[in-house]
Short mmCIF file of N, CA and C in Angstrom, two decimals:
data_model
loop_
_atom_site.label_atom_id
_atom_site.label_comp_id
_atom_site.label_asym_id
_atom_site.label_seq_id
_atom_site.Cartn_x
_atom_site.Cartn_y
_atom_site.Cartn_z
N MET A 42 -0.28 -5.81 -16.18
CA MET A 42 -0.46 -5.54 -14.62
C MET A 42 -1.37 -6.80 -14.17
N ASP A 43 -2.42 -6.83 -15.32
CA ASP A 43 -3.63 -7.67 -15.44
C ASP A 43 -2.85 -9.07 -14.87
N GLU A 44 -2.08 -9.70 -15.08
CA GLU A 44 -1.34 -10.96 -14.69
C GLU A 44 -0.74 -10.81 -13.01
N LEU A 45 -0.35 -9.67 -12.74
CA LEU A 45 0.17 -9.72 -11.50
C LEU A 45 -1.25 -9.56 -10.65
N GLN A 46 -2.21 -8.73 -11.23
CA GLN A 46 -3.39 -8.60 -10.19
C GLN A 46 -4.08 -10.11 -10.10
N THR A 47 -4.08 -10.90 -11.17
CA THR A 47 -4.48 -12.40 -11.06
C THR A 47 -3.84 -13.20 -10.18
N LEU A 48 -2.38 -13.03 -10.13
CA LEU A 48 -1.70 -13.80 -8.95
C LEU A 48 -1.99 -13.26 -7.68
N LEU A 49 -1.92 -12.00 -7.55
CA LEU A 49 -2.23 -11.37 -6.28
C LEU A 49 -3.71 -11.96 -5.78
N ASN A 50 -4.86 -11.84 -6.36
CA ASN A 50 -6.11 -12.30 -6.32
C ASN A 50 -5.91 -13.71 -5.88
N LEU A 51 -5.48 -14.57 -6.42
CA LEU A 51 -5.11 -16.14 -6.22
C LEU A 51 -4.60 -16.37 -4.88
N ALA A 52 -3.44 -15.61 -4.74
CA ALA A 52 -2.57 -15.48 -3.37
C ALA A 52 -3.77 -15.04 -2.16
N GLU A 53 -4.54 -14.10 -2.47
CA GLU A 53 -5.52 -13.46 -1.25
C GLU A 53 -6.52 -14.57 -1.12
N ASN A 54 -7.16 -15.19 -2.09
CA ASN A 54 -8.46 -15.77 -1.86
C ASN A 54 -8.32 -17.27 -1.91
N SER A 55 -7.30 -17.78 -1.96
CA SER A 55 -6.91 -19.39 -2.03
C SER A 55 -6.58 -19.71 -0.51
N ASP A 56 -7.21 -20.88 -0.02
CA ASP A 56 -7.11 -21.43 1.17
C ASP A 56 -5.72 -22.44 0.96
N ASN A 57 -5.42 -22.84 -0.28
CA ASN A 57 -4.62 -23.81 -0.76
C ASN A 57 -3.14 -23.20 -0.72
N LYS A 58 -2.27 -23.73 0.19
CA LYS A 58 -0.93 -23.15 0.46
C LYS A 58 -0.07 -23.27 -0.98
N GLU A 59 -0.41 -24.36 -1.83
CA GLU A 59 0.43 -24.49 -2.98
C GLU A 59 -0.17 -23.37 -3.84
N ASP A 60 -1.37 -23.01 -3.80
CA ASP A 60 -1.79 -21.77 -4.88
C ASP A 60 -1.20 -20.56 -4.21
N ILE A 61 -1.17 -20.36 -3.17
CA ILE A 61 -0.57 -19.12 -2.83
C ILE A 61 1.27 -19.06 -2.85
N VAL A 62 1.89 -20.48 -2.64
CA VAL A 62 3.14 -20.30 -2.92
C VAL A 62 3.48 -20.31 -4.42
N TYR A 63 2.63 -20.88 -5.51
CA TYR A 63 3.02 -20.67 -6.76
C TYR A 63 2.67 -19.34 -7.40
N ALA A 64 1.56 -18.47 -6.61
CA ALA A 64 1.46 -17.22 -6.92
C ALA A 64 2.37 -16.38 -6.72
N LEU A 65 3.02 -16.64 -5.53
CA LEU A 65 4.10 -15.54 -4.81
C LEU A 65 5.35 -15.98 -5.75
N SER A 66 5.52 -17.25 -6.11
CA SER A 66 6.70 -17.76 -6.78
C SER A 66 6.75 -17.09 -8.42
N GLU A 67 5.57 -16.70 -8.86
CA GLU A 67 5.51 -16.10 -10.13
C GLU A 67 5.75 -14.55 -10.52
N ILE A 68 5.46 -14.09 -8.97
CA ILE A 68 5.84 -12.55 -8.89
C ILE A 68 7.21 -12.37 -8.47
N ALA A 69 7.75 -11.43 -9.48
CA ALA A 69 9.33 -11.11 -9.53
C ALA A 69 9.57 -10.42 -8.12
N MET A 70 10.35 -10.86 -7.39
CA MET A 70 10.61 -10.27 -6.19
C MET A 70 12.13 -9.66 -5.88
N THR A 71 12.04 -8.57 -5.30
CA THR A 71 13.47 -8.24 -4.83
C THR A 71 14.10 -9.15 -3.71
N GLU A 72 15.41 -8.81 -3.84
CA GLU A 72 16.10 -9.85 -2.70
C GLU A 72 15.57 -9.65 -1.03
N LEU A 73 15.22 -8.40 -0.87
CA LEU A 73 14.64 -8.01 0.47
C LEU A 73 13.40 -8.82 0.67
N LEU A 74 12.44 -8.81 -0.40
CA LEU A 74 10.99 -9.37 -0.30
C LEU A 74 11.39 -10.76 -0.18
N GLU A 75 12.05 -11.43 -0.88
CA GLU A 75 12.55 -12.83 -1.06
C GLU A 75 12.92 -13.48 0.61
N ARG A 76 13.70 -12.44 1.34
CA ARG A 76 13.98 -12.77 2.69
C ARG A 76 13.19 -12.74 3.58
N ALA A 77 12.10 -11.72 3.44
CA ALA A 77 11.22 -11.40 4.11
C ALA A 77 10.13 -12.64 3.97
N ILE A 78 9.77 -13.33 3.00
CA ILE A 78 8.80 -14.38 2.77
C ILE A 78 9.67 -15.69 3.33
N ALA A 79 10.94 -15.65 3.12
CA ALA A 79 11.65 -16.76 3.65
C ALA A 79 11.35 -16.85 5.41
N ARG A 80 11.49 -15.60 5.77
CA ARG A 80 11.19 -15.53 7.23
C ARG A 80 9.75 -15.78 7.63
N LEU A 81 8.87 -15.55 6.73
CA LEU A 81 7.64 -15.58 6.98
C LEU A 81 7.18 -17.22 7.00
N GLN A 82 7.67 -17.89 6.08
CA GLN A 82 7.65 -19.24 6.18
C GLN A 82 7.79 -19.91 7.46
N THR A 83 8.63 -19.42 8.30
CA THR A 83 9.06 -20.12 9.58
C THR A 83 8.01 -19.76 10.59
N LEU A 84 6.99 -18.55 10.43
CA LEU A 84 6.13 -18.54 11.34
C LEU A 84 4.82 -19.60 11.37
N THR A 85 4.22 -19.29 12.53
CA THR A 85 2.79 -20.16 12.57
C THR A 85 1.75 -19.66 11.42
N GLU A 86 0.88 -20.59 11.12
CA GLU A 86 -0.08 -20.29 10.14
C GLU A 86 -0.80 -18.91 10.72
N SER A 87 -1.01 -18.75 11.69
CA SER A 87 -2.07 -17.32 12.20
C SER A 87 -1.24 -16.51 12.20
N GLU A 88 0.19 -16.46 12.29
CA GLU A 88 1.10 -15.39 12.26
C GLU A 88 1.20 -14.69 10.55
N GLN A 89 1.46 -16.06 10.00
CA GLN A 89 1.58 -15.71 8.69
C GLN A 89 0.27 -15.04 8.02
N ASN A 90 -1.11 -15.67 8.35
CA ASN A 90 -2.16 -14.87 8.08
C ASN A 90 -2.30 -13.52 8.33
N ALA A 91 -1.70 -13.03 9.45
CA ALA A 91 -2.11 -11.84 10.18
C ALA A 91 -1.17 -10.98 9.20
N ILE A 92 0.27 -11.39 9.01
CA ILE A 92 1.04 -10.63 8.04
C ILE A 92 0.46 -10.31 6.71
N ALA A 93 0.18 -11.48 6.16
CA ALA A 93 -0.50 -11.39 4.86
C ALA A 93 -1.32 -10.61 4.70
N SER A 94 -2.53 -10.35 5.48
CA SER A 94 -3.38 -9.43 5.67
C SER A 94 -2.86 -7.96 5.79
N ILE A 95 -2.08 -7.97 6.54
CA ILE A 95 -1.47 -6.50 6.72
C ILE A 95 -0.93 -6.02 5.30
N ILE A 96 -0.16 -6.77 4.65
CA ILE A 96 0.51 -6.70 3.54
C ILE A 96 -0.64 -6.26 2.36
N LEU A 97 -1.64 -7.30 1.99
CA LEU A 97 -2.63 -7.06 1.06
C LEU A 97 -3.23 -5.96 1.15
N GLU A 98 -3.40 -5.36 2.89
CA GLU A 98 -4.40 -4.24 3.26
C GLU A 98 -3.60 -2.90 2.41
N GLU A 99 -2.16 -3.12 2.82
CA GLU A 99 -1.32 -1.87 2.35
C GLU A 99 -1.23 -1.75 0.88
N ILE A 100 -1.23 -2.87 0.06
CA ILE A 100 -1.09 -2.74 -1.16
C ILE A 100 -2.47 -2.13 -1.76
N GLU A 101 -3.49 -2.38 -1.30
CA GLU A 101 -4.98 -2.34 -1.52
C GLU A 101 -5.13 -0.53 -1.31
N ASP A 102 -4.65 -0.25 -0.36
CA ASP A 102 -4.62 1.09 0.20
C ASP A 102 -3.83 1.91 -0.86
N GLU A 103 -2.76 1.63 -1.08
CA GLU A 103 -1.70 2.27 -1.99
C GLU A 103 -2.39 2.46 -3.34
N ARG A 104 -3.45 1.24 -3.80
CA ARG A 104 -3.84 1.36 -5.27
C ARG A 104 -4.92 2.28 -5.12
N ARG A 105 -5.66 2.44 -3.70
CA ARG A 105 -6.88 3.31 -3.76
C ARG A 105 -6.23 5.05 -3.73
N TRP A 106 -5.11 5.06 -3.08
CA TRP A 106 -4.60 6.40 -2.96
C TRP A 106 -4.16 6.73 -4.38
N ASP A 107 -3.34 5.77 -5.25
CA ASP A 107 -2.98 6.29 -6.50
C ASP A 107 -4.24 6.44 -7.42
N ASP A 108 -5.27 5.96 -7.36
CA ASP A 108 -6.67 6.21 -7.80
C ASP A 108 -7.03 7.32 -7.53
N SER A 109 -7.12 7.70 -6.42
CA SER A 109 -7.58 8.89 -6.06
C SER A 109 -6.84 10.12 -6.54
N PHE A 110 -5.76 10.05 -6.66
CA PHE A 110 -4.60 11.11 -7.03
C PHE A 110 -4.78 11.47 -8.53
N SER A 111 -4.87 10.07 -9.08
CA SER A 111 -4.84 10.19 -10.63
C SER A 111 -6.18 10.84 -11.12
N ARG A 112 -7.19 10.68 -10.43
CA ARG A 112 -8.83 11.19 -10.82
C ARG A 112 -8.75 12.75 -10.32
N SER A 113 -7.86 13.39 -9.63
CA SER A 113 -7.86 14.61 -8.95
C SER A 113 -6.60 15.62 -9.28
N PRO A 114 -5.93 15.42 -9.96
CA PRO A 114 -4.63 16.18 -9.99
C PRO A 114 -5.06 17.72 -10.05
N ASP A 115 -6.26 18.06 -10.94
CA ASP A 115 -6.37 19.49 -10.94
C ASP A 115 -7.07 20.17 -9.66
N VAL A 116 -7.79 19.01 -9.02
CA VAL A 116 -8.24 19.79 -7.65
C VAL A 116 -7.13 19.92 -6.79
N LEU A 117 -6.20 19.10 -6.58
CA LEU A 117 -4.87 19.02 -5.72
C LEU A 117 -4.07 20.37 -6.09
N ALA A 118 -4.14 20.55 -7.55
CA ALA A 118 -3.30 21.64 -7.72
C ALA A 118 -3.86 23.08 -7.28
N LYS A 119 -5.03 23.09 -7.65
CA LYS A 119 -5.89 24.28 -7.08
C LYS A 119 -5.84 24.39 -5.62
N LEU A 120 -5.98 23.42 -4.68
CA LEU A 120 -5.66 23.53 -3.32
C LEU A 120 -4.48 23.89 -2.89
N ALA A 121 -3.39 23.46 -3.74
CA ALA A 121 -2.30 24.15 -3.37
C ALA A 121 -1.77 25.44 -3.66
N ALA A 122 -2.39 25.78 -4.96
CA ALA A 122 -2.35 27.23 -5.43
C ALA A 122 -2.83 28.17 -4.15
N SER A 123 -4.35 27.77 -3.88
CA SER A 123 -4.98 28.50 -3.10
C SER A 123 -4.09 28.85 -1.62
N ALA A 124 -3.67 27.49 -1.10
CA ALA A 124 -2.96 27.62 0.23
C ALA A 124 -1.64 28.65 0.10
N MET A 125 -0.97 28.44 -1.01
CA MET A 125 0.30 29.37 -1.21
C MET A 125 -0.29 30.87 -1.35
N ALA A 126 -1.33 31.06 -2.03
CA ALA A 126 -1.81 32.45 -2.02
C ALA A 126 -2.24 33.05 -0.63
N GLU A 127 -2.90 32.06 -0.03
CA GLU A 127 -3.07 32.62 1.79
C GLU A 127 -1.90 32.70 2.19
N TYR A 128 -0.87 31.80 2.21
CA TYR A 128 0.28 32.14 2.85
C TYR A 128 0.92 33.30 2.39
N HIS A 129 0.92 33.93 1.18
CA HIS A 129 1.66 34.92 0.57
C HIS A 129 1.01 36.12 0.79
N ASP A 130 -0.49 35.98 1.03
CA ASP A 130 -1.19 37.29 1.62
C ASP A 130 -1.25 37.42 2.94
N GLY A 131 -0.33 36.58 3.75
CA GLY A 131 -0.54 36.67 5.30
C GLY A 131 -1.59 36.32 5.96
N GLU A 132 -2.41 35.29 5.13
CA GLU A 132 -3.76 34.75 5.81
C GLU A 132 -3.53 33.65 6.77
N THR A 133 -2.09 33.20 7.02
CA THR A 133 -2.15 31.66 7.48
C THR A 133 -1.33 31.92 8.88
N GLN A 134 -1.53 31.07 9.82
CA GLN A 134 -0.86 31.15 11.18
C GLN A 134 0.29 30.09 11.17
N GLU A 135 1.25 30.38 11.91
CA GLU A 135 2.63 29.40 12.18
C GLU A 135 1.89 28.39 13.10
N LEU A 136 2.15 27.15 12.85
CA LEU A 136 1.48 25.96 13.53
C LEU A 136 2.33 25.96 15.10
N ASP A 137 1.62 26.13 16.21
CA ASP A 137 2.20 25.78 17.50
C ASP A 137 1.87 24.72 18.01
N PRO A 138 2.96 23.50 17.96
CA PRO A 138 2.62 22.25 18.53
C PRO A 138 2.12 22.08 19.65
N ASP A 139 2.28 23.11 20.51
CA ASP A 139 2.01 23.10 21.84
C ASP A 139 0.38 23.23 22.16
N LYS A 140 -0.11 23.84 21.04
CA LYS A 140 -1.51 24.51 21.09
C LYS A 140 -2.26 23.07 20.43
N LEU A 141 -1.73 22.23 19.91
CA LEU A 141 -2.59 21.23 19.11
C LEU A 141 -3.48 20.56 19.99
#
């Protein structure tokens, strides 16, 4: 995983297109991702940068969620158990979308 993170950091922090292409080429990609990258290469630099920013932000968001959940499985389990107990005790209300 460290090698992958190093390559992602290189791709994210370099202004040199050759560095970015190298980093991406070293990461094993699915066929779908390869097609997406090929399509991205036809876009303007600003469009490529915009989409790259979205992808990198999404990867970072997923990492943060994974970290949060891995640190708090007991808390989540307790919250779920509490919610189910309230439901079984008749302490919950059915959600009415019209009243949101």
